[in-house]
Amino acid sequence: MNPTPASQAPPDFAQARTLRQKARAAGLDPDRWYAVEYDHAVKAGQVREVVFWGTSIALYRGADGQLAALQNRCPHRQLKLTHGVVEHCRLRCAYHGWAFDRDGWLVDYSHDSFGKPLIKTRLRSYPVQVRYGLIWLFPGNPEAALERALPEIPELGGEAPWAAFTVDFTWRTHHSMVMDNICDFAHAFLHRKYRPFIGAKLTHYEASDDRVYLTYDAYMAGGRISGIFIDRQRVNTRSIELCYEYPYQWTNTGGSIKNWSFLLPIDRCTTRVFFLFYFDALRIPLTSLKTPKWLTQTVLNIAKPLLFKPLLAEDGFALEAEQRGYESHYDAPPIELNPVVPLFQQLTARKWEEYLARTAPAGEAGT
Ligand code: FES
Ligand SMILES: [Fe+2]
């Protein structure tokens, strides 16, 4: 339930008066690739709904293993095609059985056509690709998809890819709050149980074009269990680099512990986040020996549910509470101590403004 009456809802982008309001109303540019699902979560013959900024998309995998993504609305009676079934490489609507190929063309009725030829109609289709165990979708102009690259993660390719895992959450929070959270290390108090960073001090920051880059001095991985496996002789765990690399975010601790955060803006108050962590090696406890890849992966597989998920769930708790607070008090004067937070918000708002300017008819401002 929305705690704020509709007449007092937070302003949309065009009406926003403060930077914070602008950031909290902004979308993310559709002309980028977005992680939308795990590759393994959509098996051959299955269809899943993906929502990007309020637009529903039917993501399915044909019998040949190829993925496709179509506008999730049957042109006949507007049912979601995710109610339907995958047949070979087509998606067939649940109601009258109209079938669409992966380019979106209507290719078959399942019923008598009353003497009429097949209607020439086409659903919007979206480029998709798989990388890093995730399905990536391009919600914007398909012609721009070829020019836009996915984040490059050389550590996960080549002959000796690092151990890695991904954990995801869907939170009732605006994506800009997530970005503020994952780049702002002033919230160690929230994590006083797991202690992922202690005593963080901002040492450098710079904003340019599509990035905000920053560094903190901090005691990283300060928890008791993580401390057993982190090799502090080999890895500098006294500082961390972070970057809001629009629309993604990455961190790097000592060149050895890295992560990317991929945000999927579902709507103005719902965000799914995929956190991809990768480690080059850990330390065999009580020794100075590096763990082999299989052991690093085993430790990470155990740490994922025991450490990373509960730790990040603390952020989810705070972010959902912040979203509720914002909806009730969006007019409260913003108070911010960390000088980088306004830079994150400026980048988010500016990119959304650019997107609106690029796509709105001349003379119109979008929301
Ligand atoms: S509503 Fe989809 S085929 Fe009729
Ligand atoms: Fe956090």
Short mmCIF file of C-alpha atoms and ligand atoms in Angstrom, two decimals:
data_model
loop_
_atom_site.label_atom_id
_atom_site.label_comp_id
_atom_site.label_asym_id
_atom_site.label_seq_id
_atom_site.Cartn_x
_atom_site.Cartn_y
_atom_site.Cartn_z
CA MET A 1 0.00 0.00 0.00
CA ASN A 2 1.29 3.44 -0.87
CA PRO A 3 1.48 5.39 2.42
CA THR A 4 1.13 8.71 0.59
CA PRO A 5 -2.18 9.87 -0.91
CA ALA A 6 -1.91 10.15 -4.71
CA SER A 7 -2.23 13.93 -4.54
CA GLN A 8 0.81 14.03 -2.28
CA ALA A 9 2.96 11.50 -4.12
CA PRO A 10 6.59 12.46 -4.75
CA PRO A 11 6.95 14.64 -7.84
CA ASP A 12 7.72 13.16 -11.23
CA PHE A 13 10.89 14.16 -13.05
CA ALA A 14 9.45 17.24 -14.76
CA GLN A 15 8.01 18.54 -11.48
CA ALA A 16 11.00 17.74 -9.28
CA ARG A 17 12.48 20.82 -7.58
CA THR A 18 15.54 19.44 -5.81
CA LEU A 19 18.38 17.28 -7.08
CA ARG A 20 17.28 14.49 -4.77
CA GLN A 21 13.74 14.60 -6.14
CA LYS A 22 15.08 14.53 -9.69
CA ALA A 23 17.30 11.54 -8.97
CA ARG A 24 14.43 9.71 -7.21
CA ALA A 25 12.15 10.23 -10.20
CA ALA A 26 14.68 9.47 -12.95
CA GLY A 27 14.73 6.26 -14.90
CA LEU A 28 17.83 4.60 -16.31
CA ASP A 29 18.62 5.08 -19.98
CA PRO A 30 16.98 2.24 -21.97
CA ASP A 31 19.77 2.52 -24.55
CA ARG A 32 22.02 0.34 -22.41
CA TRP A 33 22.24 -3.40 -21.75
CA TYR A 34 20.58 -4.53 -18.53
CA ALA A 35 20.97 -7.81 -16.66
CA VAL A 36 17.42 -9.12 -16.34
CA GLU A 37 17.67 -12.76 -15.30
CA TYR A 38 20.03 -15.64 -14.66
CA ASP A 39 20.79 -17.66 -17.77
CA HIS A 40 19.94 -20.86 -15.92
CA ALA A 41 16.57 -19.51 -14.76
CA VAL A 42 14.99 -19.67 -18.23
CA LYS A 43 15.07 -23.23 -19.53
CA ALA A 44 14.18 -24.30 -23.08
CA GLY A 45 10.40 -24.06 -23.42
CA GLN A 46 9.99 -21.55 -20.58
CA VAL A 47 8.80 -17.96 -20.60
CA ARG A 48 9.38 -15.34 -17.87
CA GLU A 49 8.14 -11.80 -17.39
CA VAL A 50 10.78 -9.07 -17.19
CA VAL A 51 9.77 -5.50 -16.39
CA PHE A 52 11.97 -2.57 -17.34
CA TRP A 53 10.76 0.78 -16.02
CA GLY A 54 7.11 -0.25 -16.23
CA THR A 55 7.37 -2.00 -19.61
CA SER A 56 6.50 -5.66 -19.47
CA ILE A 57 8.58 -7.98 -21.66
CA ALA A 58 8.12 -11.70 -22.33
CA LEU A 59 11.51 -13.41 -22.20
CA TYR A 60 11.51 -16.98 -23.48
CA ARG A 61 13.83 -19.71 -24.65
CA GLY A 62 12.92 -21.79 -27.68
CA ALA A 63 13.43 -25.51 -28.01
CA ASP A 64 16.69 -24.74 -29.87
CA GLY A 65 18.06 -23.02 -26.76
CA GLN A 66 17.91 -19.52 -28.26
CA LEU A 67 16.49 -16.71 -26.18
CA ALA A 68 14.00 -14.13 -27.43
CA ALA A 69 12.26 -11.17 -25.83
CA LEU A 70 8.96 -9.75 -27.04
CA GLN A 71 6.57 -7.03 -26.01
CA ASN A 72 4.39 -8.78 -23.44
CA ARG A 73 0.97 -7.97 -24.89
CA CYS A 74 -1.00 -9.99 -27.36
CA PRO A 75 -2.37 -7.60 -30.01
CA HIS A 76 -5.65 -9.54 -30.10
CA ARG A 77 -7.11 -9.03 -26.60
CA GLN A 78 -4.08 -7.62 -24.79
CA LEU A 79 -3.31 -10.66 -22.63
CA LYS A 80 0.23 -10.96 -21.40
CA LEU A 81 2.06 -13.46 -23.56
CA THR A 82 3.77 -14.74 -20.44
CA HIS A 83 0.47 -16.55 -19.77
CA GLY A 84 1.13 -18.45 -22.98
CA VAL A 85 3.34 -21.35 -23.98
CA VAL A 86 6.58 -21.74 -25.89
CA GLU A 87 6.25 -24.00 -28.91
CA HIS A 88 9.50 -24.76 -30.70
CA CYS A 89 10.80 -21.22 -31.29
CA ARG A 90 7.48 -19.44 -31.03
CA LEU A 91 5.46 -17.96 -28.24
CA ARG A 92 1.76 -18.82 -28.35
CA CYS A 93 -0.88 -16.77 -26.52
CA ALA A 94 -2.86 -18.58 -23.83
CA TYR A 95 -6.30 -17.40 -25.01
CA HIS A 96 -6.93 -17.99 -28.74
CA GLY A 97 -3.51 -19.39 -29.44
CA TRP A 98 -2.02 -16.81 -31.78
CA ALA A 99 1.67 -17.56 -32.23
CA PHE A 100 4.59 -15.14 -32.65
CA ASP A 101 8.10 -15.86 -33.87
CA ARG A 102 11.16 -14.49 -32.11
CA ASP A 103 11.17 -11.39 -34.28
CA GLY A 104 7.66 -10.69 -33.05
CA TRP A 105 5.77 -11.52 -36.25
CA LEU A 106 2.36 -13.15 -35.95
CA VAL A 107 2.87 -16.45 -37.76
CA ASP A 108 -0.14 -18.58 -36.92
CA TYR A 109 -3.65 -18.65 -35.50
CA SER A 110 -4.61 -21.83 -33.75
CA HIS A 111 -8.22 -21.43 -34.91
CA ASP A 112 -10.28 -20.96 -38.06
CA SER A 113 -9.52 -17.48 -39.44
CA PHE A 114 -13.08 -16.95 -40.74
CA GLY A 115 -11.79 -16.84 -44.28
CA LYS A 116 -9.40 -13.99 -43.62
CA PRO A 117 -5.67 -14.05 -44.41
CA LEU A 118 -3.13 -13.90 -41.62
CA ILE A 119 -2.96 -10.35 -40.29
CA LYS A 120 0.43 -8.74 -40.85
CA THR A 121 1.29 -7.58 -37.37
CA ARG A 122 4.46 -7.53 -35.38
CA LEU A 123 5.26 -7.21 -31.69
CA ARG A 124 8.24 -5.26 -30.58
CA SER A 125 11.24 -7.53 -30.06
CA TYR A 126 14.30 -6.78 -27.92
CA PRO A 127 17.95 -7.75 -28.41
CA VAL A 128 19.16 -10.26 -25.83
CA GLN A 129 22.50 -11.91 -25.11
CA VAL A 130 24.07 -14.03 -22.38
CA ARG A 131 27.24 -13.18 -20.50
CA TYR A 132 28.63 -13.81 -17.01
CA GLY A 133 25.78 -16.26 -16.36
CA LEU A 134 23.23 -13.50 -16.86
CA ILE A 135 20.74 -12.68 -19.58
CA TRP A 136 21.18 -9.12 -20.86
CA LEU A 137 18.41 -7.23 -22.60
CA PHE A 138 18.49 -3.96 -24.51
CA PRO A 139 15.19 -2.16 -23.79
CA GLY A 140 15.88 0.90 -25.96
CA ASN A 141 16.43 1.54 -29.64
CA PRO A 142 17.61 -1.83 -31.07
CA GLU A 143 19.86 -0.04 -33.56
CA ALA A 144 21.83 1.39 -30.64
CA ALA A 145 22.38 -2.09 -29.18
CA LEU A 146 25.27 -2.85 -31.51
CA GLU A 147 27.16 0.24 -30.44
CA ARG A 148 26.74 -0.36 -26.72
CA ALA A 149 29.04 -2.80 -25.04
CA LEU A 150 28.42 -4.87 -21.95
CA PRO A 151 30.76 -4.26 -19.03
CA GLU A 152 34.07 -5.93 -19.78
CA ILE A 153 35.24 -8.29 -17.04
CA PRO A 154 38.50 -9.85 -18.27
CA GLU A 155 38.96 -11.72 -14.97
CA LEU A 156 35.96 -13.90 -15.82
CA GLY A 157 37.25 -14.88 -19.25
CA GLY A 158 40.53 -16.26 -20.54
CA GLU A 159 42.29 -19.39 -19.41
CA ALA A 160 42.12 -18.89 -15.67
CA PRO A 161 38.84 -17.19 -14.80
CA TRP A 162 38.45 -16.16 -11.19
CA ALA A 163 36.02 -17.78 -8.80
CA ALA A 164 32.72 -15.89 -8.87
CA PHE A 165 29.14 -15.86 -7.74
CA THR A 166 26.10 -13.67 -8.22
CA VAL A 167 23.46 -12.83 -5.67
CA ASP A 168 20.33 -10.84 -6.47
CA PHE A 169 17.58 -9.02 -4.64
CA THR A 170 14.37 -7.29 -5.66
CA TRP A 171 13.84 -4.37 -3.33
CA ARG A 172 11.02 -1.87 -3.05
CA THR A 173 13.31 1.06 -3.57
CA HIS A 174 14.30 3.48 -6.32
CA HIS A 175 17.48 2.54 -8.19
CA SER A 176 19.17 5.83 -7.27
CA MET A 177 18.88 4.90 -3.59
CA VAL A 178 20.68 1.65 -4.36
CA MET A 179 23.48 3.55 -6.10
CA ASP A 180 23.81 5.93 -3.15
CA ASN A 181 23.96 2.94 -0.85
CA ILE A 182 26.57 0.86 -2.66
CA CYS A 183 28.95 3.79 -3.19
CA ASP A 184 28.58 5.55 0.14
CA PHE A 185 30.54 3.85 2.90
CA ALA A 186 29.17 6.09 5.64
CA HIS A 187 26.75 3.34 6.63
CA ALA A 188 29.13 0.96 8.43
CA PHE A 189 26.82 1.19 11.44
CA LEU A 190 24.13 -0.73 9.53
CA HIS A 191 26.66 -3.54 9.02
CA ARG A 192 28.04 -3.60 12.55
CA LYS A 193 27.41 -7.34 12.68
CA TYR A 194 29.25 -8.34 9.46
CA ARG A 195 31.72 -5.43 9.30
CA PRO A 196 32.44 -5.42 5.52
CA PHE A 197 34.16 -2.02 5.87
CA ILE A 198 35.33 -0.25 8.99
CA GLY A 199 36.41 3.35 9.50
CA ALA A 200 35.91 4.40 5.88
CA LYS A 201 37.46 7.74 4.95
CA LEU A 202 36.86 9.24 1.51
CA THR A 203 40.29 9.90 -0.03
CA HIS A 204 39.56 10.87 -3.62
CA TYR A 205 36.68 11.44 -6.01
CA GLU A 206 36.16 12.71 -9.51
CA ALA A 207 33.23 12.93 -11.87
CA SER A 208 33.50 12.81 -15.64
CA ASP A 209 31.02 12.12 -18.45
CA ASP A 210 29.39 8.80 -17.51
CA ARG A 211 31.34 8.05 -14.34
CA VAL A 212 31.87 8.99 -10.75
CA TYR A 213 35.08 7.43 -9.45
CA LEU A 214 36.01 7.41 -5.76
CA THR A 215 38.33 5.80 -3.27
CA TYR A 216 38.11 5.18 0.44
CA ASP A 217 40.68 4.18 2.97
CA ALA A 218 38.90 1.56 5.05
CA TYR A 219 39.58 -1.69 6.80
CA MET A 220 37.88 -4.10 4.39
CA ALA A 221 36.33 -7.48 5.21
CA GLY A 222 36.59 -6.86 8.93
CA GLY A 223 34.24 -9.66 9.94
CA ARG A 224 35.66 -12.59 11.90
CA ILE A 225 34.91 -15.32 9.33
CA SER A 226 35.88 -13.35 6.22
CA GLY A 227 39.09 -12.30 7.98
CA ILE A 228 40.17 -15.97 8.22
CA PHE A 229 40.21 -16.34 4.44
CA ILE A 230 41.39 -12.90 3.32
CA ASP A 231 45.14 -12.78 2.70
CA ARG A 232 46.12 -9.41 4.14
CA GLN A 233 49.80 -10.02 3.37
CA ARG A 234 49.13 -10.29 -0.34
CA VAL A 235 46.05 -8.11 -0.79
CA ASN A 236 45.80 -4.48 0.25
CA THR A 237 42.58 -4.47 2.26
CA ARG A 238 43.17 -0.97 3.62
CA SER A 239 41.53 0.81 0.72
CA ILE A 240 38.93 0.33 -1.98
CA GLU A 241 38.16 1.87 -5.37
CA LEU A 242 34.57 2.31 -6.50
CA CYS A 243 32.98 3.62 -9.64
CA TYR A 244 29.47 4.49 -10.70
CA GLU A 245 30.01 3.58 -14.34
CA TYR A 246 26.60 4.53 -15.62
CA PRO A 247 24.34 2.59 -15.30
CA TYR A 248 26.53 0.01 -13.52
CA GLN A 249 28.77 0.08 -10.48
CA TRP A 250 32.03 -1.69 -9.69
CA THR A 251 34.45 -2.01 -6.78
CA ASN A 252 38.02 -3.20 -6.49
CA THR A 253 39.79 -4.15 -3.29
CA GLY A 254 43.52 -4.63 -3.72
CA GLY A 255 43.17 -5.91 -7.28
CA SER A 256 42.04 -9.21 -5.84
CA ILE A 257 38.44 -8.83 -4.64
CA LYS A 258 36.12 -7.24 -7.15
CA ASN A 259 32.45 -6.82 -7.79
CA TRP A 260 29.95 -5.33 -10.22
CA SER A 261 26.42 -4.32 -9.35
CA PHE A 262 23.90 -4.41 -12.17
CA LEU A 263 20.66 -2.58 -11.49
CA LEU A 264 17.38 -3.38 -13.23
CA PRO A 265 14.95 -0.47 -12.71
CA ILE A 266 11.57 -2.24 -12.64
CA ASP A 267 9.58 0.88 -11.84
CA ARG A 268 9.83 4.05 -9.75
CA CYS A 269 9.97 2.17 -6.50
CA THR A 270 11.18 -1.32 -7.42
CA THR A 271 14.70 -2.35 -8.35
CA ARG A 272 16.30 -5.72 -8.90
CA VAL A 273 20.02 -5.80 -8.28
CA PHE A 274 22.48 -8.46 -9.41
CA PHE A 275 25.67 -8.36 -7.35
CA LEU A 276 28.47 -10.20 -9.15
CA PHE A 277 31.50 -10.89 -6.92
CA TYR A 278 34.78 -12.39 -8.09
CA PHE A 279 37.96 -13.25 -6.21
CA ASP A 280 41.33 -14.25 -7.61
CA ALA A 281 42.14 -16.37 -4.58
CA LEU A 282 41.74 -16.61 -0.82
CA ARG A 283 44.14 -17.80 1.84
CA ILE A 284 44.18 -21.30 3.28
CA PRO A 285 43.48 -20.53 6.96
CA LEU A 286 46.51 -20.45 9.27
CA THR A 287 48.87 -20.47 6.28
CA SER A 288 50.06 -18.00 3.70
CA LEU A 289 49.05 -20.34 0.86
CA LYS A 290 46.67 -19.22 -1.84
CA THR A 291 43.57 -21.34 -2.32
CA PRO A 292 43.30 -23.12 -5.66
CA LYS A 293 40.39 -22.04 -7.83
CA TRP A 294 38.13 -24.96 -6.82
CA LEU A 295 38.60 -24.20 -3.15
CA THR A 296 38.07 -20.47 -3.63
CA GLN A 297 34.83 -21.29 -5.42
CA THR A 298 33.78 -23.72 -2.68
CA VAL A 299 34.40 -21.14 0.04
CA LEU A 300 32.47 -18.52 -1.93
CA ASN A 301 29.58 -20.92 -2.48
CA ILE A 302 29.37 -21.38 1.29
CA ALA A 303 29.88 -17.68 2.04
CA LYS A 304 27.13 -16.62 -0.35
CA PRO A 305 24.17 -17.73 1.82
CA LEU A 306 25.98 -17.35 5.14
CA LEU A 307 27.64 -13.98 4.71
CA PHE A 308 26.91 -12.09 1.50
CA LYS A 309 23.14 -12.60 1.40
CA PRO A 310 22.44 -11.58 5.00
CA LEU A 311 24.90 -8.69 4.71
CA LEU A 312 23.23 -7.32 1.58
CA ALA A 313 19.80 -7.98 3.06
CA GLU A 314 20.73 -5.36 5.66
CA ASP A 315 21.07 -2.87 2.80
CA GLY A 316 17.69 -4.02 1.48
CA PHE A 317 16.10 -3.35 4.85
CA ALA A 318 17.57 0.16 4.98
CA LEU A 319 16.73 0.96 1.36
CA GLU A 320 13.11 -0.13 1.63
CA ALA A 321 12.80 1.96 4.79
CA GLU A 322 14.41 4.91 2.97
CA GLN A 323 11.91 4.52 0.12
CA ARG A 324 8.99 4.63 2.56
CA GLY A 325 10.54 7.62 4.28
CA TYR A 326 11.00 9.41 0.97
CA GLU A 327 7.39 8.83 -0.05
CA SER A 328 6.20 10.41 3.17
CA HIS A 329 8.78 13.19 3.37
CA TYR A 330 9.99 13.89 -0.16
CA ASP A 331 9.85 17.61 0.58
CA ALA A 332 12.13 17.43 3.60
CA PRO A 333 15.30 19.44 2.97
CA PRO A 334 18.03 17.02 1.84
CA ILE A 335 20.88 16.74 4.32
CA GLU A 336 23.97 15.02 2.94
CA LEU A 337 27.45 14.85 4.38
CA ASN A 338 29.21 12.74 1.76
CA PRO A 339 30.19 15.06 -1.13
CA VAL A 340 30.03 12.21 -3.65
CA VAL A 341 26.36 11.40 -3.12
CA PRO A 342 25.19 14.53 -4.99
CA LEU A 343 27.51 13.52 -7.84
CA PHE A 344 25.79 10.12 -8.12
CA GLN A 345 22.44 11.87 -8.15
CA GLN A 346 23.61 14.44 -10.72
CA LEU A 347 24.81 11.68 -13.03
CA THR A 348 21.53 9.77 -12.73
CA ALA A 349 19.43 12.89 -13.33
CA ARG A 350 21.61 14.17 -16.18
CA LYS A 351 21.57 10.88 -18.08
CA TRP A 352 17.78 10.72 -17.74
CA GLU A 353 17.48 14.29 -18.96
CA GLU A 354 19.67 13.42 -21.95
CA TYR A 355 17.53 10.38 -22.70
CA LEU A 356 14.32 12.43 -22.53
CA ALA A 357 15.79 15.13 -24.73
CA ARG A 358 16.88 12.50 -27.26
CA THR A 359 13.51 10.80 -27.50
CA ALA A 360 10.86 13.41 -26.76
CA PRO A 361 9.15 15.13 -29.70
CA ALA A 362 10.58 18.62 -30.25
CA GLY A 363 9.41 21.07 -27.61
CA GLU A 364 8.14 18.43 -25.18
CA ALA A 365 9.63 17.43 -21.87
CA GLY A 366 9.02 13.90 -20.69
CA THR A 367 8.63 12.44 -17.24
S1 FES B 1 -5.87 -12.75 -26.72
FE1 FES B 1 -4.09 -13.59 -27.55
S2 FES B 1 -4.79 -14.86 -29.11
FE2 FES B 1 -6.58 -13.90 -28.40
FE FE B 2 25.86 -1.74 2.63
#
